């Protein structure tokens, strides 16, 4: 008697196989093998079933203490370790003594752009953006902004003083101010004349639109790049492109007519204002020509919003919270005020670029705040490029496609490099006759990166921050707060909490 399998029976037999294969391929996609070198030990991984998966899942709320534990357990003995992340793409964390080796490697061996393009989520929420667009932006910053912003300081001061007075108030009485909102308003309005043109300097609707755009872009890129497994990034990124596109079109409606006019004038060799709009247009025309120039400009400017505007706001916010939350707030504030009074002893000094370089205590305060809260907890992110992988200086092997970085927060908190590293000591970098500029990078100060890929716009951003902090301590009394409130993390980025402070304009 011949037995025939019924359709339900066949389905019952095949279904587990199909399901198993599907789950296997999904796991491979979510948890790519090239990101998990066999030679490298994990931190935070316990024994048992799906241990690596569970270690990554446990980082649904990023915990920098795990990074600190790995630094102590592995990095201090010269070994690398795997840092689990909720994206299920762990990063190989190298010891501090490997930093020089990292920055010595060419991009054909360790590529910073390829890693950042994915890890920062840009490729998912801004599909029109390419590494070539990033190069154009870097050219505009290095060739033009860094060499010409001395000429812009008088205009920057006029806008800065107006913006701070508007956000902190001018009444000679105590008022309550949201520190985060006030700094965001002041920073964006200060940067607009330089980065978007004087025509839009006091256009409130334009500034509201770029604030909204930078917040959407920053949150969306962080979520897709750092908080989602790879297979879901494309879909979620596509969904998020819709609201991002809407808020971007709001500010581009004001900006693009200016861009079109500048492009036309540059091609006619007519005189144009000196600002980032002009410099970006010049870089685009030189490298790409006029065809599609407006689209390239829009993509580059979107990245500029996050790189220049958002990071400057966060740094200013961290610094003021560190000062106001210190047990020595009164003494610190008075030292900063005395320095600002001596340097800016007349209105003309605000327009003199040389005066900013004399703000040693204010510079040190900003550097110390950046030491305590670097923009990202893992610096010098790179992707291994060679097909055969790469051997670390200690002999450990990495696969092609592996991501590596160094732990900036644990390095900044290492007592080998900083005395009383757990304390906020604002004048740490001007004591004992030594002076280290806020913009200087090293293998123990990684807030701006280090080496060839260090932040190109750090000189400009630091000048703005020094002028803003000087103006605030000179013209405002701000009551101290009850201790420095802890930061929270969005992805791997430390974000300061907003607080309401009591402020009074000095007579």
Short mmCIF file of C-alpha atoms in Angstrom, two decimals:
data_model
loop_
_atom_site.label_atom_id
_atom_site.label_comp_id
_atom_site.label_asym_id
_atom_site.label_seq_id
_atom_site.Cartn_x
_atom_site.Cartn_y
_atom_site.Cartn_z
CA UNK A 1 0.00 0.00 0.00
CA UNK A 2 1.49 3.29 -1.06
CA UNK A 3 1.29 6.04 1.51
CA UNK A 4 0.84 9.62 0.28
CA UNK A 5 1.64 12.66 2.42
CA UNK A 6 -1.19 15.11 2.71
CA UNK A 7 -0.64 18.83 2.14
CA UNK A 8 -1.03 19.68 5.86
CA UNK A 9 1.53 17.03 6.76
CA UNK A 10 4.02 18.36 4.22
CA UNK A 11 3.44 21.87 5.56
CA UNK A 12 4.07 20.72 9.12
CA UNK A 13 7.32 19.06 8.08
CA UNK A 14 8.61 21.93 5.95
CA UNK A 15 7.49 24.87 8.11
CA UNK A 16 10.12 24.41 10.86
CA UNK A 17 12.86 24.18 8.21
CA UNK A 18 11.67 27.34 6.45
CA UNK A 19 11.27 29.15 9.77
CA UNK A 20 14.70 28.01 10.93
CA UNK A 21 16.38 29.16 7.72
CA UNK A 22 14.53 32.48 7.86
CA UNK A 23 15.57 33.10 11.45
CA UNK A 24 19.14 32.11 10.61
CA UNK A 25 19.38 34.60 7.75
CA UNK A 26 17.64 37.29 9.80
CA UNK A 27 20.13 36.72 12.62
CA UNK A 28 23.02 36.94 10.15
CA UNK A 29 21.62 40.20 8.80
CA UNK A 30 20.95 41.68 12.24
CA UNK A 31 24.15 40.40 13.77
CA UNK A 32 26.80 40.47 10.99
CA UNK A 33 29.75 38.17 11.62
CA UNK A 34 32.35 40.63 10.34
CA UNK A 35 31.57 42.89 13.31
CA UNK A 36 32.43 40.05 15.75
CA UNK A 37 36.12 39.10 15.41
CA UNK A 38 36.75 35.75 17.07
CA UNK A 39 40.04 36.95 18.56
CA UNK A 40 38.37 39.68 20.63
CA UNK A 41 36.68 39.12 24.02
CA UNK A 42 33.36 40.73 24.94
CA UNK A 43 32.51 42.92 27.91
CA UNK A 44 29.09 42.44 29.50
CA UNK A 45 28.55 39.03 27.91
CA UNK A 46 27.40 36.28 30.26
CA UNK A 47 27.43 32.55 29.70
CA UNK A 48 24.40 30.80 28.28
CA UNK A 49 22.14 30.64 25.25
CA UNK A 50 22.27 33.64 22.87
CA UNK A 51 24.77 35.34 25.16
CA UNK A 52 26.03 37.85 22.56
CA UNK A 53 22.47 38.67 21.52
CA UNK A 54 21.46 39.24 25.14
CA UNK A 55 24.52 41.42 25.78
CA UNK A 56 23.57 43.70 22.89
CA UNK A 57 19.90 43.73 23.86
CA UNK A 58 20.86 44.84 27.38
CA UNK A 59 22.22 48.05 25.83
CA UNK A 60 18.73 49.21 24.76
CA UNK A 61 19.49 52.10 27.08
CA UNK A 62 23.14 52.90 26.47
CA UNK A 63 25.20 52.32 29.61
CA UNK A 64 28.64 53.98 29.60
CA UNK A 65 29.53 52.00 32.74
CA UNK A 66 29.95 48.92 30.51
CA UNK A 67 32.50 50.84 28.43
CA UNK A 68 34.33 51.87 31.62
CA UNK A 69 34.35 48.26 32.83
CA UNK A 70 35.85 47.07 29.54
CA UNK A 71 38.48 49.78 29.71
CA UNK A 72 39.58 48.62 33.15
CA UNK A 73 39.38 44.90 32.41
CA UNK A 74 40.98 44.84 28.95
CA UNK A 75 42.34 48.18 27.71
CA UNK A 76 44.53 48.80 30.74
CA UNK A 77 46.30 45.52 30.05
CA UNK A 78 46.83 46.40 26.39
CA UNK A 79 43.96 44.32 24.98
CA UNK A 80 40.99 45.22 22.81
CA UNK A 81 37.42 44.21 23.67
CA UNK A 82 34.02 44.09 21.99
CA UNK A 83 31.50 46.66 23.18
CA UNK A 84 27.91 45.34 22.81
CA UNK A 85 25.42 47.79 21.34
CA UNK A 86 21.67 47.75 20.78
CA UNK A 87 22.28 47.99 17.02
CA UNK A 88 23.72 44.42 17.27
CA UNK A 89 26.90 45.69 15.62
CA UNK A 90 29.50 45.66 18.40
CA UNK A 91 32.51 47.95 18.15
CA UNK A 92 36.06 46.80 18.89
CA UNK A 93 37.42 49.13 21.57
CA UNK A 94 41.18 49.59 21.42
CA UNK A 95 43.47 50.64 24.28
CA UNK A 96 44.70 54.21 24.57
CA UNK A 97 48.25 53.30 23.53
CA UNK A 98 46.93 52.22 20.08
CA UNK A 99 45.73 55.72 19.20
CA UNK A 100 48.88 56.76 17.35
CA UNK A 101 48.72 53.52 15.36
CA UNK A 102 45.09 54.23 14.42
CA UNK A 103 45.70 57.75 13.13
CA UNK A 104 48.80 56.61 11.24
CA UNK A 105 46.74 54.19 9.10
CA UNK A 106 45.64 55.51 5.69
CA UNK A 107 41.92 55.50 4.76
CA UNK A 108 42.58 52.49 2.52
CA UNK A 109 43.30 50.50 5.70
CA UNK A 110 41.13 52.16 8.35
CA UNK A 111 38.40 54.32 6.84
CA UNK A 112 36.72 56.96 9.06
CA UNK A 113 34.14 58.11 6.50
CA UNK A 114 32.78 54.66 5.69
CA UNK A 115 32.22 53.87 9.35
CA UNK A 116 30.68 57.24 10.22
CA UNK A 117 28.43 57.21 7.15
CA UNK A 118 26.64 54.12 8.51
CA UNK A 119 27.11 54.54 12.27
CA UNK A 120 25.81 58.11 12.29
CA UNK A 121 22.76 57.07 10.25
CA UNK A 122 23.30 59.64 7.51
CA UNK A 123 22.99 57.13 4.67
CA UNK A 124 19.50 56.15 5.86
CA UNK A 125 17.88 59.52 6.57
CA UNK A 126 19.73 61.55 3.91
CA UNK A 127 20.16 59.22 0.90
CA UNK A 128 21.29 62.09 -1.32
CA UNK A 129 24.29 62.71 0.90
CA UNK A 130 27.54 61.06 -0.18
CA UNK A 131 31.16 61.05 1.05
CA UNK A 132 31.88 63.47 -1.82
CA UNK A 133 29.41 65.93 -0.28
CA UNK A 134 31.26 65.60 3.01
CA UNK A 135 34.52 66.44 1.24
CA UNK A 136 32.94 69.59 -0.21
CA UNK A 137 31.82 70.69 3.26
CA UNK A 138 35.27 70.01 4.72
CA UNK A 139 36.87 72.00 1.90
CA UNK A 140 34.63 75.00 2.57
CA UNK A 141 35.53 74.85 6.28
CA UNK A 142 39.29 74.32 5.90
CA UNK A 143 39.97 76.55 2.89
CA UNK A 144 37.57 79.39 3.68
CA UNK A 145 35.97 79.44 7.15
CA UNK A 146 39.12 78.70 9.16
CA UNK A 147 41.14 81.31 7.26
CA UNK A 148 38.57 84.08 6.97
CA UNK A 149 36.46 84.14 10.11
CA UNK A 150 38.64 86.87 11.64
CA UNK A 151 36.94 89.27 9.23
CA UNK A 152 33.53 88.19 10.49
CA UNK A 153 34.06 88.75 14.21
CA UNK A 154 32.54 92.27 14.34
CA UNK A 155 29.33 91.02 12.73
CA UNK A 156 29.36 87.95 14.97
CA UNK A 157 29.58 90.10 18.10
CA UNK A 158 26.69 92.33 17.03
CA UNK A 159 24.51 89.29 16.46
CA UNK A 160 25.76 87.46 19.57
CA UNK A 161 25.03 90.35 21.94
CA UNK A 162 21.58 90.89 20.42
CA UNK A 163 20.72 87.17 20.62
CA UNK A 164 21.91 86.67 24.22
CA UNK A 165 20.07 89.80 25.38
CA UNK A 166 16.90 88.49 23.72
CA UNK A 167 17.19 85.00 25.23
CA UNK A 168 18.47 85.86 28.74
CA UNK A 169 16.58 89.15 29.11
CA UNK A 170 17.53 92.79 29.59
CA UNK A 171 15.42 93.71 32.63
CA UNK A 172 17.36 94.56 35.78
CA UNK A 173 15.40 92.07 37.85
CA UNK A 174 15.50 88.35 38.52
CA UNK A 175 13.74 86.20 35.91
CA UNK A 176 13.50 82.47 35.29
CA UNK A 177 15.09 81.18 32.10
CA UNK A 178 15.24 77.72 30.53
CA UNK A 179 18.98 77.33 30.10
CA UNK A 180 18.71 74.96 27.15
CA UNK A 181 16.19 77.11 25.25
CA UNK A 182 18.14 80.31 25.92
CA UNK A 183 21.44 78.87 24.71
CA UNK A 184 19.82 77.27 21.66
CA UNK A 185 18.28 80.61 20.66
CA UNK A 186 21.55 82.47 21.23
CA UNK A 187 23.78 79.98 19.40
CA UNK A 188 21.57 79.60 16.34
CA UNK A 189 21.05 83.34 15.95
CA UNK A 190 24.78 83.96 16.40
CA UNK A 191 25.76 81.42 13.77
CA UNK A 192 23.17 82.34 11.14
CA UNK A 193 24.95 85.42 9.70
CA UNK A 194 28.18 83.46 9.24
CA UNK A 195 26.76 80.16 8.07
CA UNK A 196 23.53 81.17 6.29
CA UNK A 197 24.02 84.83 5.38
CA UNK A 198 23.26 88.19 6.95
CA UNK A 199 20.03 88.42 4.99
CA UNK A 200 18.52 85.86 7.38
CA UNK A 201 20.23 86.99 10.58
CA UNK A 202 17.09 88.09 12.42
CA UNK A 203 14.48 86.11 10.54
CA UNK A 204 12.74 84.30 13.40
CA UNK A 205 10.84 81.90 11.15
CA UNK A 206 14.03 80.81 9.42
CA UNK A 207 15.79 80.21 12.74
CA UNK A 208 12.82 78.27 14.10
CA UNK A 209 12.89 76.15 10.94
CA UNK A 210 16.61 75.31 11.17
CA UNK A 211 16.27 74.48 14.87
CA UNK A 212 13.42 72.10 14.07
CA UNK A 213 15.35 70.61 11.14
CA UNK A 214 18.54 70.01 13.11
CA UNK A 215 16.59 68.38 15.95
CA UNK A 216 14.72 66.05 13.60
CA UNK A 217 17.83 65.20 11.60
CA UNK A 218 19.96 64.60 14.71
CA UNK A 219 17.39 62.41 16.45
CA UNK A 220 16.52 60.44 13.32
CA UNK A 221 20.13 59.78 12.30
CA UNK A 222 21.04 58.69 15.85
CA UNK A 223 18.07 56.33 16.10
CA UNK A 224 18.61 54.69 12.70
CA UNK A 225 22.40 54.51 12.90
CA UNK A 226 22.92 53.58 16.54
CA UNK A 227 19.71 52.08 17.89
CA UNK A 228 18.40 49.75 15.17
CA UNK A 229 19.63 46.47 13.68
CA UNK A 230 20.84 46.77 10.09
CA UNK A 231 17.80 45.18 8.31
CA UNK A 232 15.39 47.73 9.82
CA UNK A 233 17.41 50.87 9.14
CA UNK A 234 16.42 51.27 5.51
CA UNK A 235 12.68 51.03 6.23
CA UNK A 236 12.71 53.24 9.34
CA UNK A 237 15.06 55.67 7.63
CA UNK A 238 12.70 55.88 4.65
CA UNK A 239 9.77 56.61 6.98
CA UNK A 240 11.74 59.31 8.82
CA UNK A 241 12.80 60.93 5.56
CA UNK A 242 9.24 62.28 5.18
CA UNK A 243 9.07 64.53 8.28
CA UNK A 244 12.76 65.42 7.86
CA UNK A 245 12.12 66.50 4.29
CA UNK A 246 9.16 68.60 5.41
CA UNK A 247 11.08 70.55 8.07
CA UNK A 248 14.06 70.96 5.74
CA UNK A 249 11.89 72.44 3.00
CA UNK A 250 10.67 75.04 5.52
CA UNK A 251 14.13 76.57 5.99
CA UNK A 252 15.29 75.91 2.42
CA UNK A 253 12.39 78.06 1.20
CA UNK A 254 14.22 81.01 2.79
CA UNK A 255 17.77 79.92 2.02
CA UNK A 256 17.68 78.61 -1.55
CA UNK A 257 16.83 81.95 -3.24
CA UNK A 258 20.03 83.31 -1.66
CA UNK A 259 21.97 80.24 -2.82
CA UNK A 260 20.71 80.60 -6.40
CA UNK A 261 21.71 84.26 -6.44
CA UNK A 262 25.19 83.47 -5.09
CA UNK A 263 25.75 80.69 -7.64
CA UNK A 264 24.80 83.02 -10.47
CA UNK A 265 27.02 85.83 -9.21
CA UNK A 266 29.98 83.52 -8.70
CA UNK A 267 29.69 82.28 -12.28
CA UNK A 268 29.55 85.90 -13.44
CA UNK A 269 32.56 86.83 -11.25
CA UNK A 270 30.41 89.40 -9.44
CA UNK A 271 31.13 90.50 -5.88
CA UNK A 272 29.47 88.35 -3.19
CA UNK A 273 29.34 88.48 0.63
CA UNK A 274 31.87 86.51 2.67
CA UNK A 275 29.97 83.75 4.47
CA UNK A 276 29.48 79.99 4.44
CA UNK A 277 26.84 80.16 1.70
CA UNK A 278 29.38 81.70 -0.65
CA UNK A 279 32.18 79.37 0.41
CA UNK A 280 30.08 76.25 -0.02
CA UNK A 281 28.95 77.47 -3.44
CA UNK A 282 32.58 78.10 -4.43
CA UNK A 283 33.61 74.60 -3.33
CA UNK A 284 30.69 73.02 -5.20
CA UNK A 285 31.37 74.91 -8.42
CA UNK A 286 35.05 74.07 -8.28
CA UNK A 287 34.59 70.34 -7.67
CA UNK A 288 31.23 69.55 -9.31
CA UNK A 289 30.36 72.43 -11.62
CA UNK A 290 26.98 74.23 -11.79
CA UNK A 291 24.86 71.19 -12.70
CA UNK A 292 22.98 69.96 -9.62
CA UNK A 293 24.77 72.51 -7.44
CA UNK A 294 21.64 73.49 -5.50
CA UNK A 295 20.92 69.88 -4.47
CA UNK A 296 24.50 69.35 -3.34
CA UNK A 297 24.33 72.58 -1.34
CA UNK A 298 21.13 71.45 0.43
CA UNK A 299 22.69 68.09 1.38
CA UNK A 300 25.89 69.72 2.67
CA UNK A 301 24.02 72.37 4.65
CA UNK A 302 21.85 69.73 6.33
CA UNK A 303 24.99 68.09 7.68
CA UNK A 304 26.37 71.48 8.71
CA UNK A 305 23.32 72.05 10.90
CA UNK A 306 24.24 69.04 13.03
CA UNK A 307 27.99 69.49 12.91
CA UNK A 308 28.08 73.20 13.73
CA UNK A 309 24.80 74.28 15.31
CA UNK A 310 23.77 71.31 17.48
CA UNK A 311 27.25 70.49 18.79
CA UNK A 312 27.88 74.13 19.73
CA UNK A 313 24.62 74.31 21.69
CA UNK A 314 25.44 71.10 23.58
CA UNK A 315 28.97 72.25 24.45
CA UNK A 316 27.73 75.62 25.76
CA UNK A 317 25.01 73.86 27.77
CA UNK A 318 27.46 71.37 29.33
CA UNK A 319 29.88 74.16 30.25
CA UNK A 320 27.31 76.36 32.00
CA UNK A 321 25.85 73.39 33.90
CA UNK A 322 29.35 72.44 35.05
CA UNK A 323 29.99 75.99 36.28
CA UNK A 324 26.60 76.57 37.90
CA UNK A 325 26.53 73.13 39.51
CA UNK A 326 30.01 73.36 40.99
CA UNK A 327 30.45 73.73 44.75
CA UNK A 328 32.90 76.55 43.90
CA UNK A 329 30.55 78.31 41.50
CA UNK A 330 30.94 81.79 43.00
CA UNK A 331 34.74 81.73 42.82
CA UNK A 332 34.79 80.24 39.31
CA UNK A 333 32.25 82.76 38.01
CA UNK A 334 34.20 85.69 39.47
CA UNK A 335 37.50 84.53 37.93
CA UNK A 336 35.86 84.17 34.52
CA UNK A 337 34.18 87.57 34.87
CA UNK A 338 37.44 89.26 35.89
CA UNK A 339 39.22 87.79 32.87
CA UNK A 340 36.43 88.89 30.51
CA UNK A 341 36.48 92.41 32.01
CA UNK A 342 40.24 92.72 31.54
CA UNK A 343 40.23 91.38 27.97
CA UNK A 344 37.10 93.12 26.70
CA UNK A 345 37.77 96.47 28.36
CA UNK A 346 36.15 98.44 25.54
CA UNK A 347 33.57 97.90 22.77
CA UNK A 348 36.27 97.80 20.09
CA UNK A 349 37.91 94.75 21.72
CA UNK A 350 34.90 92.57 20.83
CA UNK A 351 35.70 93.15 17.15
CA UNK A 352 39.42 92.37 17.54
CA UNK A 353 40.19 88.69 16.77
CA UNK A 354 43.37 88.79 18.88
CA UNK A 355 41.46 89.37 22.12
CA UNK A 356 39.85 85.92 22.07
CA UNK A 357 43.28 84.26 22.33
CA UNK A 358 43.86 86.00 25.67
CA UNK A 359 40.92 84.23 27.35
CA UNK A 360 43.02 81.55 29.04
CA UNK A 361 40.67 80.75 31.94
CA UNK A 362 37.57 80.67 29.77
CA UNK A 363 39.39 78.49 27.22
CA UNK A 364 40.45 76.08 29.99
CA UNK A 365 36.90 75.94 31.35
CA UNK A 366 35.53 74.90 27.97
CA UNK A 367 38.26 72.30 27.52
CA UNK A 368 37.58 70.85 30.97
CA UNK A 369 33.85 70.65 30.25
CA UNK A 370 34.59 68.87 26.96
CA UNK A 371 36.88 66.49 28.84
CA UNK A 372 34.05 65.54 31.18
CA UNK A 373 31.42 65.25 28.44
CA UNK A 374 32.98 64.58 25.03
CA UNK A 375 30.53 64.66 22.09
CA UNK A 376 30.69 60.87 21.77
CA UNK A 377 31.76 58.19 24.23
CA UNK A 378 33.72 56.32 21.52
CA UNK A 379 36.16 58.35 19.43
CA UNK A 380 38.20 57.69 16.26
CA UNK A 381 35.61 55.34 14.74
CA UNK A 382 37.10 53.41 11.81
CA UNK A 383 36.15 50.51 9.51
CA UNK A 384 38.67 47.85 8.53
CA UNK A 385 39.06 47.92 4.73
CA UNK A 386 41.60 45.22 3.65
CA UNK A 387 40.02 42.01 2.34
CA UNK A 388 42.24 39.86 4.56
CA UNK A 389 41.43 41.87 7.67
CA UNK A 390 43.96 43.63 9.89
CA UNK A 391 46.24 42.69 12.78
CA UNK A 392 46.35 45.06 15.75
CA UNK A 393 49.73 46.05 17.23
CA UNK A 394 49.21 43.43 19.97
CA UNK A 395 48.57 40.68 17.39
CA UNK A 396 44.78 40.44 17.77
CA UNK A 397 43.04 40.03 14.39
CA UNK A 398 40.11 42.03 13.01
CA UNK A 399 37.90 41.00 10.08
CA UNK A 400 37.25 43.14 7.02
CA UNK A 401 34.28 45.34 7.89
CA UNK A 402 35.02 45.40 11.63
CA UNK A 403 34.46 48.72 13.36
CA UNK A 404 36.98 49.96 15.90
CA UNK A 405 37.21 52.98 18.17
CA UNK A 406 38.78 54.15 21.43
CA UNK A 407 36.85 54.93 24.64
CA UNK A 408 36.96 58.71 25.04
CA UNK A 409 35.08 58.96 28.37
CA UNK A 410 37.20 56.34 30.21
CA UNK A 411 40.42 57.87 28.82
CA UNK A 412 39.29 61.33 29.94
CA UNK A 413 38.53 59.93 33.40
CA UNK A 414 41.81 58.04 33.77
CA UNK A 415 43.82 59.24 36.77
CA UNK A 416 47.03 58.37 34.90
CA UNK A 417 46.33 61.30 32.60
CA UNK A 418 44.33 63.70 34.79
CA UNK A 419 44.74 64.34 38.49
CA UNK A 420 41.40 64.20 40.33
CA UNK A 421 39.86 63.20 37.01
CA UNK A 422 36.40 62.73 38.54
CA UNK A 423 36.24 66.42 39.52
CA UNK A 424 35.34 69.47 37.45
CA UNK A 425 38.47 71.62 37.70
CA UNK A 426 37.87 74.46 35.23
CA UNK A 427 41.37 75.91 35.40
CA UNK A 428 43.13 72.56 35.09
CA UNK A 429 44.77 73.54 31.79
CA UNK A 430 46.22 76.89 32.90
CA UNK A 431 47.73 75.77 36.20
CA UNK A 432 51.42 75.39 36.96
CA UNK A 433 52.38 77.76 34.15
CA UNK A 434 51.17 75.41 31.42
CA UNK A 435 48.46 76.25 28.92
CA UNK A 436 46.69 73.81 26.60
CA UNK A 437 44.30 75.34 24.09
CA UNK A 438 40.76 74.03 23.92
CA UNK A 439 41.23 73.16 20.23
CA UNK A 440 44.41 71.11 20.77
CA UNK A 441 43.91 67.38 20.37
CA UNK A 442 46.02 64.56 21.79
CA UNK A 443 45.88 60.88 22.65
CA UNK A 444 44.44 61.83 26.05
CA UNK A 445 41.99 64.53 24.86
CA UNK A 446 39.66 63.24 22.16
CA UNK A 447 36.64 65.55 22.21
CA UNK A 448 37.47 66.80 18.70
CA UNK A 449 38.99 63.52 17.54
CA UNK A 450 42.69 63.38 16.77
CA UNK A 451 44.92 63.29 13.73
CA UNK A 452 43.88 63.92 10.12
CA UNK A 453 40.19 63.37 10.84
CA UNK A 454 39.95 65.78 13.78
CA UNK A 455 37.01 68.20 13.70
CA UNK A 456 37.78 70.75 10.99
CA UNK A 457 35.58 73.49 12.45
CA UNK A 458 36.73 73.37 16.05
CA UNK A 459 38.60 76.71 15.92
CA UNK A 460 35.51 78.53 14.71
CA UNK A 461 33.16 76.81 17.18
CA UNK A 462 35.50 77.45 20.10
CA UNK A 463 35.78 81.15 19.25
CA UNK A 464 31.99 81.47 19.29
CA UNK A 465 31.79 79.64 22.63
CA UNK A 466 34.49 81.78 24.24
CA UNK A 467 32.78 84.98 23.13
CA UNK A 468 29.39 83.75 24.34
CA UNK A 469 30.65 82.64 27.74
CA UNK A 470 32.52 85.94 28.14
CA UNK A 471 29.41 87.96 27.31
CA UNK A 472 27.21 85.94 29.69
CA UNK A 473 29.53 86.19 32.73
CA UNK A 474 30.12 89.90 32.04
CA UNK A 475 26.49 90.92 31.75
CA UNK A 476 24.49 88.38 33.80
CA UNK A 477 24.34 87.09 37.33
CA UNK A 478 23.06 83.50 37.33
CA UNK A 479 22.18 81.76 40.57
CA UNK A 480 23.94 78.49 41.27
CA UNK A 481 22.00 75.24 40.98
CA UNK A 482 21.86 72.38 43.46
CA UNK A 483 24.69 70.28 42.07
CA UNK A 484 25.51 69.30 38.50
CA UNK A 485 22.55 67.29 37.16
CA UNK A 486 23.61 64.06 35.42
CA UNK A 487 23.60 63.78 31.64
CA UNK A 488 21.45 61.28 29.79
CA UNK A 489 22.56 59.44 26.68
CA UNK A 490 21.00 59.54 23.25
CA UNK A 491 22.79 56.75 21.47
CA UNK A 492 26.41 57.19 22.48
CA UNK A 493 26.10 60.96 22.93
CA UNK A 494 25.92 62.65 26.34
CA UNK A 495 23.05 65.16 26.41
CA UNK A 496 22.74 67.73 29.21
CA UNK A 497 19.36 68.00 30.96
CA UNK A 498 17.49 71.26 30.74
CA UNK A 499 17.18 73.30 33.92
CA UNK A 500 15.43 76.54 34.77
CA UNK A 501 17.83 79.11 36.25
CA UNK A 502 17.30 82.47 37.91
CA UNK A 503 19.02 85.21 35.92
CA UNK A 504 19.50 88.93 36.44
CA UNK A 505 20.98 91.41 33.99
CA UNK A 506 23.77 93.45 35.57
CA UNK A 507 23.30 97.19 35.67
#
